[in-house]
Each structure stands twice: as C-alpha cells, then as structure tokens.
Coordinates of C-alpha atoms and ligand atoms in Angstrom, one line a residue:
M1494 CA 100.4 101.9 95.2
T1495 CA 97.7 104.6 95.0
W1496 CA 94.3 103.2 93.8
L1497 CA 91.8 105.3 91.9
I1498 CA 88.4 104.0 92.8
T1499 CA 85.8 105.1 90.3
G1500 CA 82.3 105.0 91.7
G1501 CA 83.8 105.1 95.2
A1502 CA 80.9 107.2 96.6
G1503 CA 78.4 104.4 95.5
Y1504 CA 77.1 101.7 97.7
I1505 CA 79.5 99.0 96.7
G1506 CA 82.3 101.4 95.8
A1507 CA 82.3 103.1 99.2
H1508 CA 82.6 99.6 100.8
V1509 CA 85.6 99.0 98.6
V1510 CA 87.2 102.3 99.6
H1511 CA 86.7 101.5 103.3
A1512 CA 88.2 98.0 102.9
M1513 CA 91.2 99.3 100.9
A1514 CA 91.8 102.1 103.5
E1515 CA 91.5 99.5 106.4
A1516 CA 94.0 97.3 104.6
G1517 CA 96.5 100.2 104.4
E1518 CA 96.2 100.9 100.7
R1519 CA 96.2 104.5 99.5
A1520 CA 92.9 105.4 97.7
V1521 CA 91.5 108.3 95.7
V1522 CA 87.8 108.3 94.8
Y1523 CA 86.6 109.5 91.3
D1524 CA 82.8 109.9 91.2
D1525 CA 80.3 112.0 89.3
L1526 CA 77.9 111.8 92.3
S1527 CA 75.0 111.1 89.9
T1528 CA 74.0 108.3 92.4
G1529 CA 77.0 108.4 94.7
I1530 CA 76.9 110.2 98.1
A1531 CA 80.0 112.2 99.0
E1532 CA 79.5 111.5 102.8
R1533 CA 80.2 107.8 102.1
V1534 CA 83.8 108.6 101.4
P1535 CA 86.1 108.6 104.5
P1536 CA 87.4 112.1 105.2
E1537 CA 91.0 111.2 104.8
V1538 CA 90.3 109.8 101.2
P1539 CA 90.4 112.5 98.4
L1540 CA 87.2 112.8 96.4
V1541 CA 87.4 114.0 92.8
V1542 CA 84.0 114.8 91.4
G1543 CA 84.1 113.9 87.8
S1544 CA 82.7 111.7 85.0
V1545 CA 84.7 108.8 83.5
L1546 CA 83.5 110.1 80.1
D1547 CA 85.7 113.2 80.8
G1548 CA 89.1 111.8 79.6
D1549 CA 91.0 115.0 80.4
R1550 CA 89.7 115.1 84.0
V1551 CA 90.6 111.5 84.5
A1552 CA 94.1 112.0 83.0
R1553 CA 94.8 115.0 85.3
T1554 CA 93.5 113.0 88.3
L1555 CA 95.8 110.1 87.5
A1556 CA 98.8 112.4 87.2
E1557 CA 98.0 114.6 90.2
H1558 CA 97.6 111.6 92.6
E1559 CA 100.2 109.4 91.0
V1560 CA 97.8 106.7 90.5
T1561 CA 99.3 103.2 89.9
G1562 CA 96.1 101.0 90.0
V1563 CA 92.4 101.4 89.2
V1564 CA 89.4 99.8 90.6
H1565 CA 86.5 100.7 88.3
L1566 CA 83.0 100.6 89.7
A1567 CA 81.4 103.7 88.2
A1568 CA 78.5 102.5 86.1
K1569 CA 74.7 102.4 85.6
K1570 CA 73.3 99.2 87.1
Q1571 CA 69.6 99.0 86.8
V1572 CA 68.5 96.1 84.6
G1573 CA 65.0 97.5 83.8
E1574 CA 66.2 101.0 83.1
S1575 CA 68.8 99.5 80.7
M1576 CA 66.0 98.0 78.7
D1577 CA 64.4 101.4 78.2
R1578 CA 67.7 103.3 77.7
P1579 CA 70.1 101.0 76.1
L1580 CA 72.1 103.8 74.4
H1581 CA 72.5 105.5 77.7
Y1582 CA 73.9 102.3 79.2
Y1583 CA 76.3 101.7 76.4
R1584 CA 77.5 105.2 76.7
E1585 CA 78.0 105.3 80.4
N1586 CA 79.3 101.7 80.9
V1587 CA 81.1 101.0 77.6
E1588 CA 82.1 104.3 76.3
G1589 CA 82.9 105.5 79.8
L1590 CA 85.2 102.5 80.3
R1591 CA 86.9 103.0 76.9
V1592 CA 87.6 106.7 77.7
L1593 CA 88.9 105.6 81.1
L1594 CA 91.1 102.9 79.7
E1595 CA 92.6 105.3 77.2
A1596 CA 93.7 107.6 80.0
V1597 CA 94.8 104.8 82.2
T1598 CA 97.0 103.2 79.6
R1599 CA 98.5 106.6 78.6
A1600 CA 99.4 107.1 82.2
G1601 CA 101.1 103.7 82.4
V1602 CA 98.8 102.3 85.2
G1603 CA 99.8 98.8 85.9
A1604 CA 96.7 97.2 87.4
F1605 CA 92.9 97.4 86.7
V1606 CA 90.1 95.8 88.6
F1607 CA 86.8 95.8 86.8
S1608 CA 83.4 95.6 88.4
S1609 CA 81.4 93.0 86.4
S1610 CA 78.2 91.1 87.2
A1611 CA 76.5 87.7 87.2
A1612 CA 74.3 89.4 84.7
V1613 CA 76.8 88.3 82.0
Y1614 CA 75.5 84.7 82.4
G1615 CA 71.9 85.7 81.6
T1616 CA 69.7 82.7 82.6
P1617 CA 72.2 79.8 83.1
D1618 CA 70.8 76.3 83.3
V1619 CA 73.5 74.9 85.5
D1620 CA 73.4 74.1 89.2
L1621 CA 76.6 76.1 89.9
V1622 CA 77.8 78.8 87.5
T1623 CA 81.5 78.6 86.9
E1624 CA 83.5 81.2 85.0
E1625 CA 83.5 78.7 82.0
T1626 CA 79.7 78.8 81.9
P1627 CA 78.8 80.5 78.6
C1628 CA 78.0 84.2 78.8
A1629 CA 74.6 85.0 77.4
P1630 CA 73.3 88.3 78.8
I1631 CA 69.7 89.1 78.4
S1632 CA 69.7 92.8 79.2
P1633 CA 71.6 95.8 77.8
Y1634 CA 73.0 96.1 81.3
G1635 CA 74.5 92.6 81.2
E1636 CA 75.7 93.2 77.6
T1637 CA 77.6 96.3 78.8
K1638 CA 79.3 94.4 81.5
L1639 CA 80.3 91.6 79.2
A1640 CA 81.6 94.1 76.5
G1641 CA 83.4 95.8 79.4
E1642 CA 85.2 92.6 80.3
W1643 CA 86.4 92.3 76.7
L1644 CA 87.6 95.8 76.6
V1645 CA 89.5 95.3 79.9
R1646 CA 91.0 92.0 78.8
A1647 CA 92.1 93.2 75.3
T1648 CA 93.7 96.3 76.8
G1649 CA 95.6 94.2 79.3
R1650 CA 96.9 91.9 76.6
A1651 CA 98.0 94.8 74.4
T1652 CA 99.7 96.7 77.2
G1653 CA 100.7 94.2 79.9
M1654 CA 98.5 95.8 82.5
A1655 CA 97.3 93.3 85.0
T1656 CA 93.5 92.9 84.9
A1657 CA 90.7 91.3 86.9
S1658 CA 87.0 91.1 86.1
L1659 CA 84.9 90.4 89.2
R1660 CA 81.5 89.0 88.6
Y1661 CA 79.3 89.9 91.5
F1662 CA 76.3 87.8 92.3
N1663 CA 73.5 89.3 94.5
V1664 CA 75.1 91.9 96.8
A1665 CA 73.5 92.8 100.1
G1666 CA 74.1 94.2 103.6
A1667 CA 76.3 97.0 104.8
A1668 CA 79.4 97.6 107.0
R1669 CA 77.4 100.1 108.9
P1670 CA 74.0 101.9 108.5
E1671 CA 75.3 105.0 106.7
L1672 CA 76.9 102.9 103.9
A1673 CA 73.8 100.9 103.2
D1674 CA 72.3 100.8 99.7
V1675 CA 69.6 103.6 99.3
G1676 CA 68.0 102.1 96.2
V1677 CA 64.8 100.0 96.3
F1678 CA 65.5 97.9 93.3
N1679 CA 66.3 94.5 94.7
L1680 CA 64.6 91.8 96.8
I1681 CA 65.7 92.8 100.3
P1682 CA 64.9 96.5 100.2
M1683 CA 61.7 95.8 98.2
V1684 CA 60.6 93.5 101.1
F1685 CA 61.7 96.1 103.7
E1686 CA 59.6 98.7 102.0
R1687 CA 56.5 96.6 101.9
L1688 CA 56.9 95.6 105.5
T1689 CA 57.3 99.2 106.6
R1690 CA 54.0 99.9 104.9
Q1691 CA 52.5 97.0 106.7
E1692 CA 51.9 95.4 103.3
P1693 CA 52.7 91.7 102.4
P1694 CA 56.0 91.2 100.6
R1695 CA 55.6 90.0 97.1
V1696 CA 56.9 86.7 95.6
F1697 CA 57.3 87.0 91.9
G1698 CA 56.2 83.5 91.0
D1699 CA 56.2 80.3 93.0
D1700 CA 55.8 77.8 90.2
Y1701 CA 59.5 77.6 89.2
P1702 CA 61.2 74.2 89.2
T1703 CA 63.0 74.7 92.6
P1704 CA 62.3 73.0 96.0
D1705 CA 59.8 75.7 97.2
G1706 CA 58.9 77.0 93.7
T1707 CA 60.5 80.3 94.1
C1708 CA 63.7 81.6 92.4
V1709 CA 67.1 80.9 93.9
R1710 CA 70.0 83.4 94.1
D1711 CA 73.5 83.6 95.6
Y1712 CA 73.6 86.5 98.1
I1713 CA 77.0 87.9 99.1
H1714 CA 77.8 90.4 101.9
V1715 CA 79.1 93.7 100.6
V1716 CA 81.9 93.6 103.2
D1717 CA 83.1 90.2 101.9
L1718 CA 82.8 91.6 98.3
A1719 CA 84.9 94.6 99.2
E1720 CA 87.5 92.3 100.8
A1721 CA 87.6 90.3 97.5
H1722 CA 88.5 93.6 95.8
V1723 CA 91.4 94.1 98.2
A1724 CA 92.6 90.6 97.4
A1725 CA 92.4 91.1 93.7
A1726 CA 94.1 94.4 93.8
R1727 CA 97.0 93.0 95.7
A1728 CA 97.3 90.0 93.3
L1729 CA 97.5 92.3 90.3
Q1730 CA 100.0 94.6 92.1
S1731 CA 102.5 91.7 92.3
S1732 CA 101.8 90.0 89.0
P1733 CA 102.1 92.2 85.8
G1734 CA 100.2 90.7 82.9
L1735 CA 97.8 88.6 85.2
D1736 CA 94.3 88.3 83.7
L1737 CA 91.6 87.1 86.1
T1738 CA 87.9 86.5 85.7
L1739 CA 86.3 85.6 89.0
N1740 CA 82.9 84.9 90.4
I1741 CA 82.2 86.5 93.7
G1742 CA 79.5 84.6 95.5
R1743 CA 79.1 82.2 98.4
G1744 CA 78.1 79.1 96.4
E1745 CA 74.9 78.8 98.4
G1746 CA 71.4 79.1 96.9
V1747 CA 68.8 81.0 98.8
S1748 CA 65.2 81.0 97.5
V1749 CA 62.9 84.1 97.6
R1750 CA 60.8 82.4 100.3
E1751 CA 63.8 81.6 102.4
M1752 CA 64.9 85.2 102.1
I1753 CA 61.5 86.6 103.1
D1754 CA 61.4 84.2 106.1
T1755 CA 64.9 85.4 107.2
I1756 CA 63.7 89.0 106.8
N1757 CA 60.6 88.4 108.9
A1758 CA 62.7 86.8 111.6
V1759 CA 65.3 89.6 111.6
T1760 CA 62.9 92.5 111.5
G1761 CA 60.3 91.2 113.9
Y1762 CA 57.6 91.7 111.3
D1763 CA 55.5 88.7 110.6
I1764 CA 53.6 89.4 107.4
P1765 CA 53.3 86.4 105.2
P1766 CA 54.0 87.1 101.5
T1767 CA 51.6 87.1 98.6
V1768 CA 52.4 85.4 95.4
T1769 CA 52.2 87.5 92.2
A1770 CA 52.9 86.8 88.6
R1771 CA 56.5 85.9 87.5
R1772 CA 58.7 88.9 86.6
P1773 CA 59.7 88.6 83.0
G1774 CA 63.4 87.8 82.4
D1775 CA 64.0 86.2 85.8
A1776 CA 66.4 83.2 85.8
V1777 CA 65.2 80.2 87.9
R1778 CA 68.5 79.7 89.7
V1779 CA 71.7 81.7 89.6
V1780 CA 74.3 80.4 92.1
A1781 CA 78.1 80.8 91.8
S1782 CA 80.7 78.3 92.0
A1783 CA 83.2 80.2 94.1
D1784 CA 86.0 77.7 93.8
R1785 CA 88.2 79.8 91.4
I1786 CA 88.6 82.8 93.5
A1787 CA 89.4 80.6 96.5
T1788 CA 92.2 79.0 94.5
E1789 CA 93.5 82.1 92.9
L1790 CA 93.2 84.6 95.7
G1791 CA 92.6 82.5 98.8
W1792 CA 89.4 84.5 99.3
R1793 CA 86.2 83.0 100.7
A1794 CA 83.0 84.8 102.0
K1795 CA 82.9 84.9 105.8
R1796 CA 79.4 86.4 106.4
D1797 CA 76.1 84.6 106.3
L1798 CA 72.6 85.5 105.2
H1799 CA 71.6 86.7 108.8
D1800 CA 74.6 89.1 108.8
M1801 CA 73.5 90.5 105.4
V1802 CA 69.8 91.0 106.3
A1803 CA 70.5 92.3 109.8
S1804 CA 73.0 94.9 108.6
A1805 CA 70.8 95.9 105.6
W1806 CA 67.9 96.3 108.1
Q1807 CA 70.0 98.6 110.3
G1808 CA 70.7 100.7 107.2
W1809 CA 67.0 100.8 106.3
V1810 CA 65.9 101.8 109.8
H1811 CA 68.6 104.5 109.9
R1812 CA 66.8 106.2 106.9
H1813 CA 63.2 105.0 107.8
P1814 CA 63.0 105.2 111.7
E1815 CA 59.3 104.5 111.5
A1816 CA 60.1 101.0 110.3
A1817 CA 61.8 100.0 113.6
H1818 CA 59.0 98.7 115.8
G1819 CA 58.5 95.4 114.0
Ligands
LIG2553 C1 66.0 88.5 93.3 C2 64.8 87.5 93.2 C3 63.0 88.3 91.9 C4 61.6 91.5 94.5 C5 69.4 91.9 89.6 C6 70.3 92.0 88.4 C7 71.7 91.6 88.7 C8 72.3 92.4 89.9 C9 71.3 92.2 91.0 C10 73.4 94.4 89.3 C11 64.2 87.3 91.8 C12 62.6 88.1 93.3 C13 62.4 90.5 93.9 C14 60.4 91.2 95.1 C15 60.6 89.0 94.4 N1 72.3 93.8 89.6 N2 61.8 89.2 93.9 N3 59.9 90.0 95.0 O1 67.1 89.8 89.5 O2 68.6 88.3 90.8 O3 69.4 90.5 90.0 O4 70.1 92.6 90.7 O5 74.1 95.2 89.5 O6 72.4 91.9 87.6 O7 69.8 91.2 87.4 O8 67.9 90.4 91.8 O9 67.0 91.4 93.9 O10 65.8 92.0 91.7 O11 65.7 89.7 92.6 O12 60.0 87.8 94.4 O13 59.6 92.1 95.6 O14 63.8 88.1 94.0 O15 62.0 87.8 91.0 O16 63.8 86.1 91.6 P1 68.2 89.7 90.4 P2 66.6 90.9 92.6

C-alpha cells in the first residue's frame, strides 16, 4: 500500500508519517504548509505542497504516487478561532474533506483514516466517554469534525471503502524535540510559556465538581496516537467495507492541578499556580473509555504522563533555550 497523509507536516501528522515509515509502510505527505513545517517530513518521504480544496492537485497526486490508502489530518484545529471564523472552519474542514473524498473515490482508494476529536462529544456528563456517548459538539470546530465523520462514513457505505474515524483526546508530547508542537494553545505549552517568563501558571477555575476542583482530561502521548493510526490503517487494508469509530485516549483522568504539579517536577521550576476565572465552554471532565480500540485493534497506550511532559519540555527547550535552567 501507499498511504497519502494529508497534514503530514503538522505536529500530529508528522508523528503519523514517522510511525508509518518505521512500520515499513510507504507514505506520501500532502500539506499546504499553512501551519505545517516541511522539515518535519523525513527526507525519504515525498512531500506534495497543496491544499485539499484543490481537487485536481489531489487527483494528480493520487495517480502519480499510486495511492491506495489515505490518512486525513489536514484541518484547522483551534476551538476559539472556530467560534470567530465558523465559515472558514466549515470550508477547510468540511468542504476540504468533501473535495478530497471526491478525488479519493474516483481514484478507487480502498482505505480512509479520518482524524476526529473528542470535541465531537462537547461537554459529556459521564465518567468515561464511550463511542456510544451522544455527540453534542459545542464549537464549530467540533461540529466540523462530527460532520466529517458523517461524510467519511456515508462515502464508505456507498463505495465499499474501509473507513476509520479516530477521536483523539488531549494529545501531548513528542517523539523528539524537532517534532514537538509549536502552538501555545493548550494547557502544557501555556504552562511552559508562563514558567519560562517566571510567571505563575494559571488554573482556569478550581470550583468544579472534581476531587481537587480543577477540570479533568485524558492526555495521550502523540507517539501512542501515531501508533494507533498504523494499527487502524492496517486493519482497514485487510478488511474492505470496515467502518470503525474509535476513541484514542488512555482512560485515565488527569486534573489541571495534577498536570501543573507534574510540569513543575519535570522542568525543575517550582512556581505555584494562580487560580483565575473559569474559561467559558470548558467541560468538567472528558476521559475516554479506550476499551473499543483495544478490542478492535489490540492497541493500548504505552506511555505515561511523565513521558508526555518530559518530551514536550525537551521540544520547548529546543525552541526556547532560555527556559532550560529551571
Ligand atoms: C485543558 C484544561 C483548561 C490552559 C482542546 C479542544 C480539543 C482538542 C484539545 C483539538 C482545561 C485548562 C488550560 C491554562 C488551564 N483540540 N487550562 N490553564 O480544552 O480540553 O481541549 O484542545 O484539536 O478539541 O477543545 O484542552 O489544553 O486547552 O485545556 O487551567 O493555562 O486545562 O481550562 O480545563 P481542552 P486545553
């Protein structure tokens, strides 16, 4: 098989490319480099610079590289930005996917892995979120991911293409410093940034109904996540018509306070956090049940919170050497 990995120059996409290459799968990256970084793509993997909205370019790429499977990660992923620019998010994430699927089905591609998100669940009120928990996204970003799942599933049903929608929980860490996330949009990098400036990290609310009053999330190491893509791709390859929807998490809740404690321990900083107002739209607790993917694919996360924070910190120090002293 040859796998086209859209968004393969992005933080998660590049980890998927590396995991696929390490597993001996042939890969081609398709990325518009709007947020992707060309240097993340291994030199032996071809990089085609193009947008998924450009159907002709996608079609030519599929033909030229004799692509037989697609892993689609190219998308906009900032929840806050999606509130301000919903039409942009629908265009990039939904129309981009529709155009891609048109080219993919015309080319007779047999397998399609879709990058979805726990954002499809919105603010679930269950202890562990299963794939049967009702989807109720609360942001345009989450809506585009849910609509994307529908598009992918409907296309698979109509054409026989095997499909998988992978619902990522909170992704963190890096395989090595150069592959780390460069955005400062999530808890871990936001805490790193505050510590680097010798400022206290911020806890957005400590009056939630959780053991320590702070919100609880399920953090998953990006290398584990990438390995889940390899497992999904291989399952689709051998089972035409398969239709999977899978949570990718560890099934373990970590509170904001626990995360900040871990970060302080790993980095050598010891700046106690300050508590600020709740951030609108935050769910109290979002923790995956990771049972289905274990049953379906035999995949389980291997890396723990310390691995995630330590590798994310190495990536941060790589770009912010002044942060290193602790
Ligand atoms: C985690 C917790 C914050 C910063 C979002 C998207 C999701 C996915 C991942 C997709 C929350 C708290 C944060 C800070 C804090 N994105 N926090 N102080 O909101 O769970 O998920 O990113 O591609 O779809 O919704 O992640 O890392 O922003 O926040 O207290 O300085 O940390 O309030 O409780 P979230 P996050």
